[in-house]
């Protein structure tokens, strides 16, 4: 029971009250798009829950969002919408990027902890330098205490993609090439984490194209290094399926990216694989040329 003899609130009752109150406040303040996004993010099926066909038709249980996380999502959504009205695209990009990072899952099955540093004026986010995978779903401190840090475990890459795409849209609309390069890189990385190599290649190639057109060598290097990884992965898959023609095509792309990135080790690997692939295809002369470079 509770003090005074009242019935004890069921588990999750307070979180549900917070969720409803925040939805009402967002809409009452005139943030329609923020309300739509917030409502979805706090009412959808849990992306990490096992489906239970007998109970919910296989949709999975509804996500449980801690109050501190709801505040963080609300603050960034409304900040982005308000900044967009004022034409402050840098703030819009930053808020959506915060949300994308928050929901992003990285390094396969591992999870990155994001440090949310809270002060009276605003919330900022950064990846912890010494972050380690954690098992519990969330760890929080009071978001109203200045300077306190909250750690969230996030495993929702599809929602990360949604917000990175918003970043990409904003950068394209405003002609922000730096922002567009960053968004393409982030989308490439998140798709790599989802093992969607075709999508990853598309965004990393666009990143490289923008960097080349804008003559930004540092960004060319970043894009080329990621392309080495995804080209190598596709080539290896094709090789395993005995599709040597396609394997050679992707190892050739890998070689070109390695040269651009000045990655001698990767360049040697690509030459070795190209030598083997061409030999299998009966291209002995080409095979010798690549093996000599190896």
Short mmCIF file of C-alpha atoms in Angstrom, two decimals:
data_model
loop_
_atom_site.label_atom_id
_atom_site.label_comp_id
_atom_site.label_asym_id
_atom_site.label_seq_id
_atom_site.Cartn_x
_atom_site.Cartn_y
_atom_site.Cartn_z
CA UNK A 1 0.00 0.00 0.00
CA UNK A 2 0.94 3.69 -0.01
CA UNK A 3 1.01 6.25 2.81
CA UNK A 4 -2.52 7.12 3.78
CA UNK A 5 -3.85 3.70 2.82
CA UNK A 6 -4.14 4.37 -0.92
CA UNK A 7 -3.59 1.64 -3.50
CA UNK A 8 -0.06 1.26 -4.80
CA UNK A 9 0.43 2.48 -8.36
CA UNK A 10 1.07 -0.31 -10.86
CA UNK A 11 4.57 -0.64 -12.38
CA UNK A 12 5.10 1.90 -15.14
CA UNK A 13 2.23 4.12 -14.01
CA UNK A 14 4.45 7.11 -13.35
CA UNK A 15 6.27 6.72 -16.67
CA UNK A 16 2.91 6.50 -18.44
CA UNK A 17 1.76 9.69 -16.72
CA UNK A 18 4.98 11.44 -17.78
CA UNK A 19 4.56 10.23 -21.35
CA UNK A 20 0.99 11.49 -21.57
CA UNK A 21 1.85 14.81 -19.93
CA UNK A 22 4.80 15.42 -22.26
CA UNK A 23 2.71 14.58 -25.33
CA UNK A 24 0.08 17.10 -24.22
CA UNK A 25 2.68 19.78 -23.45
CA UNK A 26 4.45 19.38 -26.80
CA UNK A 27 1.17 19.72 -28.70
CA UNK A 28 -0.07 22.59 -26.53
CA UNK A 29 3.16 24.49 -27.23
CA UNK A 30 2.50 24.19 -30.96
CA UNK A 31 5.20 21.67 -31.90
CA UNK A 32 3.12 19.48 -34.20
CA UNK A 33 5.97 17.61 -35.93
CA UNK A 34 7.71 17.09 -32.60
CA UNK A 35 4.49 15.65 -31.19
CA UNK A 36 4.18 13.21 -34.10
CA UNK A 37 7.78 12.02 -33.70
CA UNK A 38 7.64 11.91 -29.91
CA UNK A 39 4.37 9.99 -29.88
CA UNK A 40 5.78 7.39 -32.26
CA UNK A 41 9.08 7.05 -30.42
CA UNK A 42 7.36 6.50 -27.07
CA UNK A 43 4.44 4.31 -28.23
CA UNK A 44 6.00 1.96 -30.79
CA UNK A 45 6.92 -1.71 -30.34
CA UNK A 46 10.21 -2.25 -28.51
CA UNK A 47 12.81 -2.76 -31.31
CA UNK A 48 14.76 -5.14 -29.06
CA UNK A 49 11.90 -7.21 -27.69
CA UNK A 50 11.28 -10.76 -28.82
CA UNK A 51 7.96 -11.06 -30.71
CA UNK A 52 5.18 -12.84 -28.81
CA UNK A 53 2.70 -14.01 -31.50
CA UNK A 54 0.16 -15.38 -29.01
CA UNK A 55 -0.08 -12.05 -27.20
CA UNK A 56 0.42 -9.28 -29.73
CA UNK A 57 0.28 -10.86 -33.16
CA UNK A 58 4.07 -10.81 -33.36
CA UNK A 59 4.42 -7.03 -33.04
CA UNK A 60 6.37 -7.24 -29.76
CA UNK A 61 5.71 -5.46 -26.50
CA UNK A 62 5.43 -1.68 -26.43
CA UNK A 63 8.66 0.15 -25.72
CA UNK A 64 9.26 1.38 -22.18
CA UNK A 65 10.96 4.77 -22.22
CA UNK A 66 12.38 6.08 -18.92
CA UNK A 67 11.31 9.63 -17.97
CA UNK A 68 14.86 10.98 -18.34
CA UNK A 69 15.07 9.67 -21.89
CA UNK A 70 11.66 11.10 -22.74
CA UNK A 71 12.89 14.53 -21.62
CA UNK A 72 16.00 14.20 -23.77
CA UNK A 73 14.00 13.20 -26.85
CA UNK A 74 11.43 15.94 -26.24
CA UNK A 75 14.08 18.63 -25.80
CA UNK A 76 15.92 17.76 -29.00
CA UNK A 77 12.77 17.39 -31.10
CA UNK A 78 11.33 20.73 -30.00
CA UNK A 79 14.70 22.44 -30.30
CA UNK A 80 14.97 21.23 -33.90
CA UNK A 81 11.44 22.32 -34.80
CA UNK A 82 11.83 25.73 -33.19
CA UNK A 83 15.21 26.31 -34.86
CA UNK A 84 13.79 25.29 -38.23
CA UNK A 85 11.10 27.96 -37.93
CA UNK A 86 13.79 30.53 -37.25
CA UNK A 87 15.99 29.38 -40.11
CA UNK A 88 18.75 28.23 -37.74
CA UNK A 89 19.74 25.15 -39.72
CA UNK A 90 22.93 24.53 -37.72
CA UNK A 91 20.89 23.99 -34.55
CA UNK A 92 18.39 21.83 -36.44
CA UNK A 93 21.21 19.63 -37.71
CA UNK A 94 22.77 19.40 -34.26
CA UNK A 95 19.55 18.35 -32.55
CA UNK A 96 18.75 15.67 -35.12
CA UNK A 97 22.35 14.46 -34.97
CA UNK A 98 22.05 14.15 -31.18
CA UNK A 99 18.97 11.97 -31.60
CA UNK A 100 20.54 9.87 -34.34
CA UNK A 101 23.58 9.18 -32.17
CA UNK A 102 21.37 8.36 -29.24
CA UNK A 103 19.49 5.66 -31.11
CA UNK A 104 22.45 4.32 -33.06
CA UNK A 105 23.70 0.82 -32.47
CA UNK A 106 27.39 0.32 -33.25
CA UNK A 107 29.98 -2.45 -33.40
CA UNK A 108 27.74 -5.39 -34.14
CA UNK A 109 26.06 -6.64 -30.99
CA UNK A 110 27.90 -4.23 -28.71
CA UNK A 111 26.41 -1.00 -27.48
CA UNK A 112 28.01 2.38 -27.11
CA UNK A 113 27.27 4.42 -24.01
CA UNK A 114 26.47 8.02 -24.75
CA UNK A 115 27.26 10.68 -22.18
CA UNK A 116 24.45 13.18 -21.86
CA UNK A 117 25.82 16.16 -19.98
CA UNK A 118 22.98 18.17 -18.54
CA UNK A 119 23.02 21.79 -17.41
CA UNK A 120 20.32 24.40 -16.87
CA UNK A 121 20.49 25.78 -20.38
CA UNK A 122 20.63 22.76 -22.66
CA UNK A 123 21.52 19.11 -23.16
CA UNK A 124 24.53 18.09 -25.21
CA UNK A 125 25.73 14.62 -26.13
CA UNK A 126 29.02 12.96 -26.96
CA UNK A 127 30.32 9.42 -27.18
CA UNK A 128 32.25 8.42 -24.10
CA UNK A 129 35.93 7.87 -24.89
CA UNK A 130 36.08 4.92 -22.51
CA UNK A 131 32.63 3.57 -23.30
CA UNK A 132 32.10 -0.13 -22.78
CA UNK A 133 29.16 -2.40 -23.61
CA UNK A 134 26.64 -2.52 -20.76
CA UNK A 135 23.96 -5.06 -19.99
CA UNK A 136 21.29 -3.09 -18.19
CA UNK A 137 18.79 -1.26 -20.38
CA UNK A 138 19.41 2.19 -18.92
CA UNK A 139 21.33 3.97 -16.19
CA UNK A 140 20.24 7.49 -15.29
CA UNK A 141 20.81 10.28 -12.86
CA UNK A 142 18.45 13.16 -12.21
CA UNK A 143 18.40 15.25 -15.41
CA UNK A 144 17.68 18.40 -13.39
CA UNK A 145 20.97 18.19 -11.48
CA UNK A 146 23.53 20.44 -13.18
CA UNK A 147 26.53 18.67 -14.62
CA UNK A 148 25.28 15.17 -13.91
CA UNK A 149 25.83 12.43 -16.50
CA UNK A 150 23.29 9.94 -17.80
CA UNK A 151 24.25 6.72 -19.55
CA UNK A 152 21.80 5.17 -21.98
CA UNK A 153 22.14 1.82 -23.68
CA UNK A 154 20.73 2.21 -27.19
CA UNK A 155 19.98 -0.52 -29.69
CA UNK A 156 17.81 1.05 -32.33
CA UNK A 157 19.76 1.69 -35.55
CA UNK A 158 16.68 2.14 -37.74
CA UNK A 159 15.63 5.15 -35.70
CA UNK A 160 19.20 6.41 -35.93
CA UNK A 161 18.88 6.17 -39.71
CA UNK A 162 15.63 8.17 -39.58
CA UNK A 163 17.33 11.09 -37.82
CA UNK A 164 20.53 10.96 -39.87
CA UNK A 165 18.32 11.18 -42.97
CA UNK A 166 16.82 14.34 -41.48
CA UNK A 167 20.35 15.69 -41.09
CA UNK A 168 21.03 14.85 -44.72
CA UNK A 169 17.83 16.56 -45.83
CA UNK A 170 18.66 19.75 -43.91
CA UNK A 171 22.21 19.89 -45.28
CA UNK A 172 21.01 19.42 -48.87
CA UNK A 173 18.31 22.08 -48.55
CA UNK A 174 20.80 24.61 -47.23
CA UNK A 175 23.73 23.69 -49.48
CA UNK A 176 25.83 22.74 -46.44
CA UNK A 177 28.40 20.46 -48.09
CA UNK A 178 30.26 19.79 -44.85
CA UNK A 179 27.03 18.73 -43.18
CA UNK A 180 26.09 16.62 -46.19
CA UNK A 181 29.45 14.85 -46.07
CA UNK A 182 29.04 14.17 -42.35
CA UNK A 183 25.51 12.84 -42.77
CA UNK A 184 26.52 10.54 -45.62
CA UNK A 185 29.42 9.24 -43.54
CA UNK A 186 27.16 8.64 -40.52
CA UNK A 187 24.57 6.85 -42.65
CA UNK A 188 27.28 4.70 -44.20
CA UNK A 189 28.60 3.75 -40.77
CA UNK A 190 25.20 2.93 -39.31
CA UNK A 191 24.33 0.74 -42.31
CA UNK A 192 27.68 -1.01 -41.88
CA UNK A 193 26.64 -1.78 -38.31
CA UNK A 194 23.36 -3.20 -39.66
CA UNK A 195 25.29 -5.36 -42.18
CA UNK A 196 23.53 -3.59 -45.07
CA UNK A 197 26.66 -3.22 -47.19
CA UNK A 198 24.87 -2.05 -50.35
CA UNK A 199 23.36 0.93 -48.53
CA UNK A 200 26.66 1.58 -46.77
CA UNK A 201 28.47 1.67 -50.11
CA UNK A 202 25.94 4.11 -51.54
CA UNK A 203 26.45 6.64 -48.73
CA UNK A 204 30.23 6.26 -48.49
CA UNK A 205 30.56 6.68 -52.26
CA UNK A 206 28.45 9.83 -52.09
CA UNK A 207 30.65 11.07 -49.24
CA UNK A 208 33.73 10.48 -51.39
CA UNK A 209 32.11 12.20 -54.38
CA UNK A 210 31.32 15.30 -52.33
CA UNK A 211 34.81 15.36 -50.82
CA UNK A 212 36.43 15.02 -54.24
CA UNK A 213 34.26 17.71 -55.81
CA UNK A 214 34.91 20.02 -52.88
CA UNK A 215 38.62 19.23 -52.83
CA UNK A 216 38.63 18.20 -49.16
CA UNK A 217 41.46 15.62 -48.84
CA UNK A 218 40.76 14.80 -45.19
CA UNK A 219 37.18 13.80 -46.03
CA UNK A 220 38.34 11.86 -49.10
CA UNK A 221 40.60 9.88 -46.77
CA UNK A 222 37.78 9.15 -44.32
CA UNK A 223 35.42 7.98 -47.07
CA UNK A 224 38.08 5.90 -48.82
CA UNK A 225 38.99 4.05 -45.60
CA UNK A 226 35.37 3.05 -45.03
CA UNK A 227 34.98 2.02 -48.66
CA UNK A 228 37.95 -0.33 -48.31
CA UNK A 229 36.04 -2.18 -45.59
CA UNK A 230 32.72 -2.49 -47.42
CA UNK A 231 34.26 -3.32 -50.81
CA UNK A 232 36.37 -6.01 -49.17
CA UNK A 233 33.31 -7.47 -47.46
CA UNK A 234 31.32 -7.66 -50.70
CA UNK A 235 34.30 -9.08 -52.59
CA UNK A 236 34.77 -11.77 -49.97
CA UNK A 237 31.09 -12.73 -50.17
CA UNK A 238 31.26 -12.97 -53.97
CA UNK A 239 34.47 -14.98 -53.71
CA UNK A 240 32.81 -17.41 -51.31
CA UNK A 241 29.94 -17.85 -53.77
CA UNK A 242 32.43 -18.57 -56.60
CA UNK A 243 31.34 -15.41 -58.41
CA UNK A 244 34.92 -14.52 -59.25
CA UNK A 245 34.08 -11.89 -61.85
CA UNK A 246 32.20 -9.81 -59.28
CA UNK A 247 34.81 -10.56 -56.62
CA UNK A 248 37.51 -9.17 -58.90
CA UNK A 249 35.38 -6.10 -59.63
CA UNK A 250 35.04 -5.29 -55.94
CA UNK A 251 38.66 -6.05 -55.12
CA UNK A 252 39.57 -3.59 -57.90
CA UNK A 253 37.38 -0.97 -56.18
CA UNK A 254 39.06 -1.88 -52.90
CA UNK A 255 42.47 -1.36 -54.50
CA UNK A 256 41.50 2.08 -55.81
CA UNK A 257 40.15 3.12 -52.39
CA UNK A 258 43.30 1.82 -50.68
CA UNK A 259 45.50 3.86 -53.00
CA UNK A 260 43.43 6.97 -52.35
CA UNK A 261 43.66 6.42 -48.60
CA UNK A 262 47.36 5.53 -48.89
CA UNK A 263 46.70 2.28 -47.03
CA UNK A 264 49.59 0.10 -48.17
CA UNK A 265 48.47 -2.98 -46.26
CA UNK A 266 45.01 -2.89 -47.84
CA UNK A 267 46.55 -2.18 -51.23
CA UNK A 268 48.71 -5.29 -50.91
CA UNK A 269 45.74 -7.41 -49.83
CA UNK A 270 43.71 -6.25 -52.83
CA UNK A 271 46.56 -6.98 -55.26
CA UNK A 272 46.95 -10.48 -53.81
CA UNK A 273 43.23 -11.20 -54.13
CA UNK A 274 43.12 -9.74 -57.63
CA UNK A 275 46.00 -11.97 -58.61
CA UNK A 276 44.22 -15.05 -57.32
CA UNK A 277 40.89 -14.09 -58.84
CA UNK A 278 42.33 -13.37 -62.26
CA UNK A 279 44.25 -16.63 -62.17
CA UNK A 280 41.05 -18.59 -61.48
CA UNK A 281 39.38 -16.79 -64.39
CA UNK A 282 42.20 -17.78 -66.74
CA UNK A 283 43.70 -14.29 -66.91
CA UNK A 284 47.25 -15.41 -66.18
CA UNK A 285 49.01 -12.27 -67.44
CA UNK A 286 46.81 -9.95 -65.35
CA UNK A 287 47.24 -12.27 -62.37
CA UNK A 288 51.03 -12.01 -62.63
CA UNK A 289 50.88 -8.20 -62.82
CA UNK A 290 48.87 -7.96 -59.61
CA UNK A 291 50.95 -10.55 -57.77
CA UNK A 292 54.09 -8.65 -58.70
CA UNK A 293 52.61 -5.52 -57.14
CA UNK A 294 51.77 -7.51 -54.02
#
